[in-house]
PDB file of C-alpha atoms and ligand atoms in Angstrom:
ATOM      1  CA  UNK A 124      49.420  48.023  -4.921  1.00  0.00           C
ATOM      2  CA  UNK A 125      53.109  46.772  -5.688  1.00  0.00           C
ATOM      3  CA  UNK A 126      53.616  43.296  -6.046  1.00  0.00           C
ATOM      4  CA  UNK A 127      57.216  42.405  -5.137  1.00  0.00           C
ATOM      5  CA  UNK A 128      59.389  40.458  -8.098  1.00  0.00           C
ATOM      6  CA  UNK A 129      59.982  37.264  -7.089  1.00  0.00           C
ATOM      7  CA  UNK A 130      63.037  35.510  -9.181  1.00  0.00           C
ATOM      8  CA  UNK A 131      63.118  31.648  -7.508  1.00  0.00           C
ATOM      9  CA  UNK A 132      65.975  29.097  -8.486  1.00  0.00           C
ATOM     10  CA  UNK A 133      65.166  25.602  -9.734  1.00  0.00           C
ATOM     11  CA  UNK A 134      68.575  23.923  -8.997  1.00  0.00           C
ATOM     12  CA  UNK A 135      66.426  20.023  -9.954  1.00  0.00           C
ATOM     13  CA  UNK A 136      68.322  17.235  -8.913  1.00  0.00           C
ATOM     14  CA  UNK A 137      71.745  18.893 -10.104  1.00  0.00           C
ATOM     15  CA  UNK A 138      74.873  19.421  -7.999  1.00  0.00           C
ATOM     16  CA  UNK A 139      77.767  17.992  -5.936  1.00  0.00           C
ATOM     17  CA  UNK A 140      78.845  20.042  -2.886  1.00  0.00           C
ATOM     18  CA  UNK A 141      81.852  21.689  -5.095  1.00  0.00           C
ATOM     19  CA  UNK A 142      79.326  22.707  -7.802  1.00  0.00           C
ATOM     20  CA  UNK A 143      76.961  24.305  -4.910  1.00  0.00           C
ATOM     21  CA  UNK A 144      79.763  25.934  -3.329  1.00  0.00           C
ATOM     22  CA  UNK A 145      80.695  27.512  -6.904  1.00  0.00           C
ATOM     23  CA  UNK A 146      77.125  28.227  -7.643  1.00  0.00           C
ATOM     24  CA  UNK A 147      76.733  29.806  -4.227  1.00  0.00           C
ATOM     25  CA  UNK A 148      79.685  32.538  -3.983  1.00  0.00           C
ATOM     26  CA  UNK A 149      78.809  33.498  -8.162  1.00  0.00           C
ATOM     27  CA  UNK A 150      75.416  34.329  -6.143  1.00  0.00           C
ATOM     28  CA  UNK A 151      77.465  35.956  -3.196  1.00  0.00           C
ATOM     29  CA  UNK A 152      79.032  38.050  -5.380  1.00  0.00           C
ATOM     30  CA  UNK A 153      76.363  39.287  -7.636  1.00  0.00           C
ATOM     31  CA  UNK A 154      75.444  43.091  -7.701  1.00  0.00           C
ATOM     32  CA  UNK A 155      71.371  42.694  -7.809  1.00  0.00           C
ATOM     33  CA  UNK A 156      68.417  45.451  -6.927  1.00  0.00           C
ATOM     34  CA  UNK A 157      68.074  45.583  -2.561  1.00  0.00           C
ATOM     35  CA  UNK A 158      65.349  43.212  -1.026  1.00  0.00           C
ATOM     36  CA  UNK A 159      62.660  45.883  -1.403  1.00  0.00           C
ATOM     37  CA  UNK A 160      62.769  45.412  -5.206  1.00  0.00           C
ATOM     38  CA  UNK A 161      63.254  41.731  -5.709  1.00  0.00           C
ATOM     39  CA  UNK A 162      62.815  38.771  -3.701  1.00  0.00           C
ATOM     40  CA  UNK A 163      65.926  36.166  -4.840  1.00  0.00           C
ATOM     41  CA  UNK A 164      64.778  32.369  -3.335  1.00  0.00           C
ATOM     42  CA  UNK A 165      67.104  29.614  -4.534  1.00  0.00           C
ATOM     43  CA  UNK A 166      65.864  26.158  -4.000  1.00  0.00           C
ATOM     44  CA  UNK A 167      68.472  23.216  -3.985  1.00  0.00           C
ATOM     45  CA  UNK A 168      68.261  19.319  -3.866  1.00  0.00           C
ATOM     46  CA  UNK A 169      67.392  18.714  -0.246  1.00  0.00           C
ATOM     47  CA  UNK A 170      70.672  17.683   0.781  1.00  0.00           C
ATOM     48  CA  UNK A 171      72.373  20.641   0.128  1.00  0.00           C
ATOM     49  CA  UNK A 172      69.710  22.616   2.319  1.00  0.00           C
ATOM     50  CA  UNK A 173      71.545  23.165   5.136  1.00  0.00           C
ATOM     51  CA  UNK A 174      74.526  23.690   3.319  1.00  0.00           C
ATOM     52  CA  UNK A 175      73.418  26.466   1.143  1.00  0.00           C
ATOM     53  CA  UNK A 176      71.150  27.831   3.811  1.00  0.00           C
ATOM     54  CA  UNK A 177      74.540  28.476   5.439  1.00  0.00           C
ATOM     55  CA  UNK A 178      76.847  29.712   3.304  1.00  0.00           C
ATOM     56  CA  UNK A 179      73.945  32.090   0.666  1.00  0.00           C
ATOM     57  CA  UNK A 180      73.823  35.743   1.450  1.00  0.00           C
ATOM     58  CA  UNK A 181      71.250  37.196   4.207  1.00  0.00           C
ATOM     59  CA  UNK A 182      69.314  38.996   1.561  1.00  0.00           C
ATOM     60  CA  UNK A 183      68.432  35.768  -0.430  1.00  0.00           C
ATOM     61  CA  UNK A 184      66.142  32.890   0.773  1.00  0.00           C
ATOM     62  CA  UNK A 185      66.010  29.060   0.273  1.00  0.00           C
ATOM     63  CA  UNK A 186      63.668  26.780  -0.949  1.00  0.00           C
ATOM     64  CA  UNK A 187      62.809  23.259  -1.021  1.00  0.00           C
ATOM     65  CA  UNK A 188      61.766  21.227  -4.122  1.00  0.00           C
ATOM     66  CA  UNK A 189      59.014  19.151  -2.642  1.00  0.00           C
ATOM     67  CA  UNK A 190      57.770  18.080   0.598  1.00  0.00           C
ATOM     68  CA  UNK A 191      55.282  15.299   2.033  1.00  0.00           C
ATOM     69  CA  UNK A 192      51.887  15.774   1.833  1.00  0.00           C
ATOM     70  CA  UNK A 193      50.662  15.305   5.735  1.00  0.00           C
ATOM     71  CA  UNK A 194      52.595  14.763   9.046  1.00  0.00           C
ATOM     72  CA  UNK A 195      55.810  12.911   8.358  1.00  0.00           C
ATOM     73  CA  UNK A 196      55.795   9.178   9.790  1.00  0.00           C
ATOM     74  CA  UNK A 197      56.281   6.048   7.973  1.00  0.00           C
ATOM     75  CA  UNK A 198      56.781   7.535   4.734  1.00  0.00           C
ATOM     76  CA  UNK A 199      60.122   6.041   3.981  1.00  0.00           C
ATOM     77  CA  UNK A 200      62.170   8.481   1.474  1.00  0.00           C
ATOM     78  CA  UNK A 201      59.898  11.640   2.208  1.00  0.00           C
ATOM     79  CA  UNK A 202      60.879  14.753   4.013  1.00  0.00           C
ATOM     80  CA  UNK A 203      57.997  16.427   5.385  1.00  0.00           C
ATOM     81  CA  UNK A 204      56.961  20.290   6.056  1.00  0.00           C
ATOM     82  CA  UNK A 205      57.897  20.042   9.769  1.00  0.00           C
ATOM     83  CA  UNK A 206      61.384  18.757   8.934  1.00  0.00           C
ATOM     84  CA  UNK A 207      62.136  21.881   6.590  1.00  0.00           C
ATOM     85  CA  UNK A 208      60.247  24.157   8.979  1.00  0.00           C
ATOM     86  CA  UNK A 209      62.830  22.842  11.664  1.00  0.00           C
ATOM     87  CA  UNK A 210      65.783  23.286   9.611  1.00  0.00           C
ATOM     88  CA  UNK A 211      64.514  27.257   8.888  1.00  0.00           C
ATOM     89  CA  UNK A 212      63.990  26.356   5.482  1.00  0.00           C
ATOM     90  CA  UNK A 213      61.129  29.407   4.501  1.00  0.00           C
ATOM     91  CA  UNK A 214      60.128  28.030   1.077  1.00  0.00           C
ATOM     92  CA  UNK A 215      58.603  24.892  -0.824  1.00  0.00           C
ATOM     93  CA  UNK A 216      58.040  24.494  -4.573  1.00  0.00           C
ATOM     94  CA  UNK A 217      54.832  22.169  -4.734  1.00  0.00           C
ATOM     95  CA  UNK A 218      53.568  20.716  -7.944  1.00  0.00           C
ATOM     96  CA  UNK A 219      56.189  21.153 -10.253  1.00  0.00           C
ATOM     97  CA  UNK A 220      55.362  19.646 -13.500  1.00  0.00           C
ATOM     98  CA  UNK A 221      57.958  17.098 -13.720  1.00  0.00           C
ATOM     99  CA  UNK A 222      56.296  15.746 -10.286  1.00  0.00           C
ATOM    100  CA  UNK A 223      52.828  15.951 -11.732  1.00  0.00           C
ATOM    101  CA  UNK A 224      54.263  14.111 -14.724  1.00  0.00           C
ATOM    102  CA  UNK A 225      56.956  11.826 -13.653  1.00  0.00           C
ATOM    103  CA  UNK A 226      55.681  11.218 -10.428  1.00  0.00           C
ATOM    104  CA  UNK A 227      51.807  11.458 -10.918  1.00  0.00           C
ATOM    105  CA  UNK A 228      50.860  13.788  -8.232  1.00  0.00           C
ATOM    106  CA  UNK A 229      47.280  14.852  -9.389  1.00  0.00           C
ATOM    107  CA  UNK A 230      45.815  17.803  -8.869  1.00  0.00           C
ATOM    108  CA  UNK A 231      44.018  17.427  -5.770  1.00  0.00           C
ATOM    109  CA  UNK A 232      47.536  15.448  -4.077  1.00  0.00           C
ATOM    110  CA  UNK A 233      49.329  19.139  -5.097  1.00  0.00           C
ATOM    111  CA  UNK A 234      46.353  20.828  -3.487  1.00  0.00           C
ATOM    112  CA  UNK A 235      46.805  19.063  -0.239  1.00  0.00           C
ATOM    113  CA  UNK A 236      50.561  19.397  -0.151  1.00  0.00           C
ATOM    114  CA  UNK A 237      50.327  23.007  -0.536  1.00  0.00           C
ATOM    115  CA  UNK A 238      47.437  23.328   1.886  1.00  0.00           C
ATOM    116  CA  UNK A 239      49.614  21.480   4.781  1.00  0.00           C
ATOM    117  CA  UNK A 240      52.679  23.214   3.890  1.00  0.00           C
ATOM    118  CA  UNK A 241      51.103  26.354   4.443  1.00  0.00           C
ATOM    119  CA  UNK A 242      49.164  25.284   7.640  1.00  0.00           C
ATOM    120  CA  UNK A 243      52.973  24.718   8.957  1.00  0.00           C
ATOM    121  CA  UNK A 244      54.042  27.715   7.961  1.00  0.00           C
ATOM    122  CA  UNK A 245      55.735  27.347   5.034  1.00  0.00           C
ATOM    123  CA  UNK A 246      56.026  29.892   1.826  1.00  0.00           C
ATOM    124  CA  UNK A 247      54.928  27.869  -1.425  1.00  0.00           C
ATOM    125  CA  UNK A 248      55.569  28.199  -4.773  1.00  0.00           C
ATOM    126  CA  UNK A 249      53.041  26.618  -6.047  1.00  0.00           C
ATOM    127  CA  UNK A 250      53.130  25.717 -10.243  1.00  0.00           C
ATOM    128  CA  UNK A 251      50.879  25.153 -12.672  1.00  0.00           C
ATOM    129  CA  UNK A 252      51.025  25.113 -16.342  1.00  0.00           C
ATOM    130  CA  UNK A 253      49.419  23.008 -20.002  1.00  0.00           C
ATOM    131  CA  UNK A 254      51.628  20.247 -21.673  1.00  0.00           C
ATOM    132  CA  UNK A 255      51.474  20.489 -25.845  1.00  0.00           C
ATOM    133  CA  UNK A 256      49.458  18.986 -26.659  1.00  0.00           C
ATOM    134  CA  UNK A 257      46.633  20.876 -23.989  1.00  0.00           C
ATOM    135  CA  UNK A 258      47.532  24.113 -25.620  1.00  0.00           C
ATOM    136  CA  UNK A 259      47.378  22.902 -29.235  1.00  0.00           C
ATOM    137  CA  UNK A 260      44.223  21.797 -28.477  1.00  0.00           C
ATOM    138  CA  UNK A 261      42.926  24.946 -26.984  1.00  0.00           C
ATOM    139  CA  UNK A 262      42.465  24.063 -22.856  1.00  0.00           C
ATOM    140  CA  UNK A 263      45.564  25.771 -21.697  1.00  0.00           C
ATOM    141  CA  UNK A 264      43.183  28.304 -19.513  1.00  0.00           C
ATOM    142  CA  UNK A 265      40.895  25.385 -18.401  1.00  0.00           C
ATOM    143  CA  UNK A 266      43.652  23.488 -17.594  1.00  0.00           C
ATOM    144  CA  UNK A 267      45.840  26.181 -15.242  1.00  0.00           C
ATOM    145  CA  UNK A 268      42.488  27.360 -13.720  1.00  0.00           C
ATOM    146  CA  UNK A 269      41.862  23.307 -12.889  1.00  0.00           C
ATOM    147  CA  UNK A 270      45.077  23.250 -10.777  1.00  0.00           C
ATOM    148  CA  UNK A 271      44.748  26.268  -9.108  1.00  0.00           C
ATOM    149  CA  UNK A 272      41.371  25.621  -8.191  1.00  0.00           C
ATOM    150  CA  UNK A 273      42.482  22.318  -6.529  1.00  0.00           C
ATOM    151  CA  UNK A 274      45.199  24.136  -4.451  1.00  0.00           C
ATOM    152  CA  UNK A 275      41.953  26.965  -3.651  1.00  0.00           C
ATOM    153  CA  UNK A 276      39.206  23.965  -2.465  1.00  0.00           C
ATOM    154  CA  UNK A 277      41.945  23.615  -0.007  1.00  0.00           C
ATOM    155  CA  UNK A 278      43.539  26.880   1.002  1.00  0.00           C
ATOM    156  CA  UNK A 279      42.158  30.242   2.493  1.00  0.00           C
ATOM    157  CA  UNK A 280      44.754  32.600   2.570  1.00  0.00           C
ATOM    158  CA  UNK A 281      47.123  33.084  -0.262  1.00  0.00           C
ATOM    159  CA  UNK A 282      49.613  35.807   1.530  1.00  0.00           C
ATOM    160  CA  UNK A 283      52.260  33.144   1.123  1.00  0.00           C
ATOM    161  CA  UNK A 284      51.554  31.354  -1.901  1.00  0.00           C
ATOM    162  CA  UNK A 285      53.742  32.603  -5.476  1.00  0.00           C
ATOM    163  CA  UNK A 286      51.869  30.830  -7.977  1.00  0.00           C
ATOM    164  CA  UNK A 287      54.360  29.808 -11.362  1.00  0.00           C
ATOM    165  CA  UNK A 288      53.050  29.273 -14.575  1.00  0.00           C
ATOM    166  CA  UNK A 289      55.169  27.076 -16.177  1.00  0.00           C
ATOM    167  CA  UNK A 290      54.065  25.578 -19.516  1.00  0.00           C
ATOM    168  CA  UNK A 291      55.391  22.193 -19.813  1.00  0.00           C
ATOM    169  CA  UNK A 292      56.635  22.658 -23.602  1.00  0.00           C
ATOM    170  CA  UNK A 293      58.675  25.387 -22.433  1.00  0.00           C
ATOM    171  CA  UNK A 294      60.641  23.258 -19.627  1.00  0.00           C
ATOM    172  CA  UNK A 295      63.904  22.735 -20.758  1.00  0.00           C
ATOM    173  CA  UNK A 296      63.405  22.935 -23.868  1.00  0.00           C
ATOM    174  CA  UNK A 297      64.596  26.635 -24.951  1.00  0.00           C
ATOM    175  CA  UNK A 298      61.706  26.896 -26.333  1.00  0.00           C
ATOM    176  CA  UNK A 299      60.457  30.135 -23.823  1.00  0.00           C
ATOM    177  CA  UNK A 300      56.645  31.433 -24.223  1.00  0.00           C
ATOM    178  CA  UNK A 301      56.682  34.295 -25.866  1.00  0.00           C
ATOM    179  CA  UNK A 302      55.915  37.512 -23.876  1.00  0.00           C
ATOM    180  CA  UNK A 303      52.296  37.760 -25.309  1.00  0.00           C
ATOM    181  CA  UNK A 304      51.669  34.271 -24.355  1.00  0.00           C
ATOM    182  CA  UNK A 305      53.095  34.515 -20.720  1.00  0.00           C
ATOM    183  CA  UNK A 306      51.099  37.474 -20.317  1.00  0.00           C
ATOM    184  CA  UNK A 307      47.790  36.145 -21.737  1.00  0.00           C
ATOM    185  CA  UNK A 308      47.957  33.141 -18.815  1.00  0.00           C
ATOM    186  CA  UNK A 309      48.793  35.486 -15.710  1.00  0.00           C
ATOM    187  CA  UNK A 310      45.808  37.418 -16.727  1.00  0.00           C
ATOM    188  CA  UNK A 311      43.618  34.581 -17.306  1.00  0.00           C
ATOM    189  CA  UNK A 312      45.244  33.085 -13.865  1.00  0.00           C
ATOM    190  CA  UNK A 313      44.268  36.958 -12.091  1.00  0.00           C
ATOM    191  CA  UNK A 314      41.050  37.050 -13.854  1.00  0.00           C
ATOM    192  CA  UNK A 315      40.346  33.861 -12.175  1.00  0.00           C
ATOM    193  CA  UNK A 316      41.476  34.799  -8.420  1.00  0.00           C
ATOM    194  CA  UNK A 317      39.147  37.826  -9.209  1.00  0.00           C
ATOM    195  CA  UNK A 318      35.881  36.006  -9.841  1.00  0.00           C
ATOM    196  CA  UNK A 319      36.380  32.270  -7.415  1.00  0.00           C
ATOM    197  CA  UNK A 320      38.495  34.206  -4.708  1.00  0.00           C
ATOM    198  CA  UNK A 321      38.508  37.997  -4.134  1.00  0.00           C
ATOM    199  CA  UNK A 322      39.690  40.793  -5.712  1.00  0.00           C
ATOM    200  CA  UNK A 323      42.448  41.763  -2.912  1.00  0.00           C
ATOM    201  CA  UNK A 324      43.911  38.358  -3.767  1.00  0.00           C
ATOM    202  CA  UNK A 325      44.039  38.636  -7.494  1.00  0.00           C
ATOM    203  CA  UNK A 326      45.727  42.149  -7.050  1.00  0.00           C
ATOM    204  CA  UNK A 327      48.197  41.039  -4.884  1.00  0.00           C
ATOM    205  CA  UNK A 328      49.081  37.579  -5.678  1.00  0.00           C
ATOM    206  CA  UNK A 329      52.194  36.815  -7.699  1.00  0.00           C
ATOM    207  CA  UNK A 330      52.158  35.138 -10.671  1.00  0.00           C
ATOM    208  CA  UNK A 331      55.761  34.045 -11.676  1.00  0.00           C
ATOM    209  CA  UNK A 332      56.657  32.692 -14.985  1.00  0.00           C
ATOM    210  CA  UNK A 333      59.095  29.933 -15.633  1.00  0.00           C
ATOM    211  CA  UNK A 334      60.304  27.573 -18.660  1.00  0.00           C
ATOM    212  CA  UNK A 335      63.676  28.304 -20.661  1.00  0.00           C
ATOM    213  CA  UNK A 336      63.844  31.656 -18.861  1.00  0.00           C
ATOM    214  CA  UNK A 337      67.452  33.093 -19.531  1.00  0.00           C
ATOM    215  CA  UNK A 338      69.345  36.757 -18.985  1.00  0.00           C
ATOM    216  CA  UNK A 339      68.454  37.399 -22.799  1.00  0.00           C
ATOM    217  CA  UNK A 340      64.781  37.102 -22.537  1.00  0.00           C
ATOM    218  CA  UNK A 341      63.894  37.701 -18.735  1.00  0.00           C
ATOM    219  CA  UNK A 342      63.509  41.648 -19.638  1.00  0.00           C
ATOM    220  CA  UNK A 343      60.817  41.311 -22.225  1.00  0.00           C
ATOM    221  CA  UNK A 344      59.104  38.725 -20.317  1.00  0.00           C
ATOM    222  CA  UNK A 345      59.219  41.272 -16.529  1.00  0.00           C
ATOM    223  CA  UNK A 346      57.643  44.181 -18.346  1.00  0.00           C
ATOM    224  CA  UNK A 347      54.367  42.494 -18.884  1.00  0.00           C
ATOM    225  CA  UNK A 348      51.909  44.073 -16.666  1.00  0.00           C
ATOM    226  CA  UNK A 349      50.742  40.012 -15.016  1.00  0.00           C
ATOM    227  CA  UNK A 350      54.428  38.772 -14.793  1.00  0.00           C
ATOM    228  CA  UNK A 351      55.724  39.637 -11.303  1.00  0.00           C
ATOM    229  CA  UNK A 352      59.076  37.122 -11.693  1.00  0.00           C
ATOM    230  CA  UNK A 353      60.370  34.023 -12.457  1.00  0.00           C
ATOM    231  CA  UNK A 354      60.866  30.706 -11.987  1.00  0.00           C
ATOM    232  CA  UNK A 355      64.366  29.814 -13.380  1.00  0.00           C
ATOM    233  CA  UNK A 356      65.688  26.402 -14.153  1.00  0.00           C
ATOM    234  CA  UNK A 357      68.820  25.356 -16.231  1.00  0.00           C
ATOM    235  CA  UNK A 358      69.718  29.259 -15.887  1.00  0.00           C
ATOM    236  CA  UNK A 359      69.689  29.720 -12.343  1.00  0.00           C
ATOM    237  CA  UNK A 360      72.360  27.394 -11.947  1.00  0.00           C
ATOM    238  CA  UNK A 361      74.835  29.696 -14.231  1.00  0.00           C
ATOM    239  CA  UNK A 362      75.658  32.911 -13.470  1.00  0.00           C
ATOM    240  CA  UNK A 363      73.249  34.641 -15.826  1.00  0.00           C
ATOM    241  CA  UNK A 364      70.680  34.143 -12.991  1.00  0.00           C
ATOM    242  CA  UNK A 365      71.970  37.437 -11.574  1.00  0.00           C
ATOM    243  CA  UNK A 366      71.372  39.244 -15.087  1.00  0.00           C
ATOM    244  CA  UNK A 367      67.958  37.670 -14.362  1.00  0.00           C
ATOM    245  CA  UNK A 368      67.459  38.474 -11.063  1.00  0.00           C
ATOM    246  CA  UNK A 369      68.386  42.060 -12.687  1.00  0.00           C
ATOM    247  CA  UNK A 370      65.071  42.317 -14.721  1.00  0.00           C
ATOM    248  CA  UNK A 371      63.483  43.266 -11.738  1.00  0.00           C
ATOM    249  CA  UNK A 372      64.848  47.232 -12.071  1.00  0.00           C
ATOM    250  CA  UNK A 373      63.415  46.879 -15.513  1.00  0.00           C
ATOM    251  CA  UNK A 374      59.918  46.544 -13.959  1.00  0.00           C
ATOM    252  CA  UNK A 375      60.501  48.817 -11.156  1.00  0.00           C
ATOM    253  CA  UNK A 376      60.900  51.492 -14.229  1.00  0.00           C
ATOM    254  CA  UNK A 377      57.822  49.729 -16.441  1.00  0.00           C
TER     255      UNK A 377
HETATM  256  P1  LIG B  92      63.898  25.785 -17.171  1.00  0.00           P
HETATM  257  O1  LIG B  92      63.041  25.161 -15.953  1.00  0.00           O
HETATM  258  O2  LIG B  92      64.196  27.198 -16.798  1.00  0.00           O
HETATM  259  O3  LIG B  92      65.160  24.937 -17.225  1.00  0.00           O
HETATM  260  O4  LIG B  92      63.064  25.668 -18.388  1.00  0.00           O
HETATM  261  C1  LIG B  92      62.071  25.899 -15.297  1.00  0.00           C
HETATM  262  C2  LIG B  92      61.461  25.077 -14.182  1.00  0.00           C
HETATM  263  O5  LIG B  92      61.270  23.876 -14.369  1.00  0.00           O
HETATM  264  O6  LIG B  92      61.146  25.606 -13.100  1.00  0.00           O
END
């Protein structure tokens, strides 16, 4: 049973409209595999939404980087599921680790977001991942299977959850996992859907992998049998992210 790649585009809180335009056509223009082979979701700050959402190709989807975690309200600053539901916006990234960080969403507030986001039909890319100091001291497994069992106390069906691993020492910092390592998580992570979910969803559930992925190292990292894509940051807003996007033939011929 194929699992699509998936190659989604972390844009962060980067960008004026010229820069999005720019980043856009490079996109426009790119030669990557057809829809059945990759899945290309770029997620910008949410005020470029409607722009991009506009102007991107047909064949790639949009994103957003967050939403609120129940009905939107009185929530002053938030934008909530129903608003990017609304606006045709497919996708949500939920639980990003500089939100679990910076912001202090715990495991159980990521579980609900995801969980609501779904209910209003929403796609989410759900992330998980160890700091440093977690994986020097040997809980990286406990410690991805902890957040992903938050987000499954709260969620039955996974058909439109992409789940990212994204170590938190590898954020940024050019410091990528190496192909081994990726690979030893995403089976620990499908090992885990086997035995607390269901078989069916382990096999078809993708697990994307993201943290200084670039269009040097995206090929090594696609071929491993549990990576089914990426999660791209600082990269996706260059135009190697169509080299990356690329990677996907590479596993098509794995
Ligand atoms: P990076 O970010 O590619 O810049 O390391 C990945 C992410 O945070 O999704």
């Amino acid at each position: 049973m194929a699992r699509k790649f998936f190659v989604g585009g972390n844009w962060k809180c980067n960008g004026t409209t010229e820069e999005v335009k720019k980043i856009v056509s490079t996109l426009n223009e790119g030669q990557v595999p057809p829809p059945d082979v990759v899945e290309v979701v770029v997620s910008p700050p949410f005020v470029f939404l409607p722009l991009v959402k506009n102007l991107l190709r047909p064949d790639f989807h949009v994103a957003a980087q967050n939403c609120w975690v129940k009905k939107g309200g009185a929530f002053t600053g938030e934008v909530s599921a129903e608003m990017l539901v609304n606006l045709g916006i497919p996708w949500v990234i939920l639980g990003h680790s500089e939100r679990r960080q910076i912001l202090n969403e715990t495991n159980e507030f990521v579980g609900e977001k995801v969980a609501y986001a779904l209910s209003k039909g929403l796609k989410v890319i759900a992330c998980v991942g160890e700091t440093l100091e977690q994986r020097e001291s040997g809980t990286t497994v406990e410690v991805v299977a902890a957040q992903t069992k938050a987000i499954a106390e709260r969620v039955s069906n996974w058909a439109d959850v992409v789940l990212a691993y994204e170590p938190v020492w590898a954020i940024g910092t050019g410091k990528v996992a190496t192909p081994a390592q990726a690979q030893e998580v995403h089976f620990e992570l499908r090992k885990w859907f086997h035995a607390n979910i269901s078989p069916e969803v382990a096999a078809t559930i993708r697990i994307i992998y993201g943290g200084s992925v670039n269009g040097a190292n995206s090929k090594e990292l696609a071929v491993q049998p549990d990576v089914d894509g990426f999660l791209v940051g600082g990269a996706s807003l260059k135009p190697e992210f169509i080299d990356i996007i690329k990677s996907a033939e590479v596993k098509k011929s794995a």
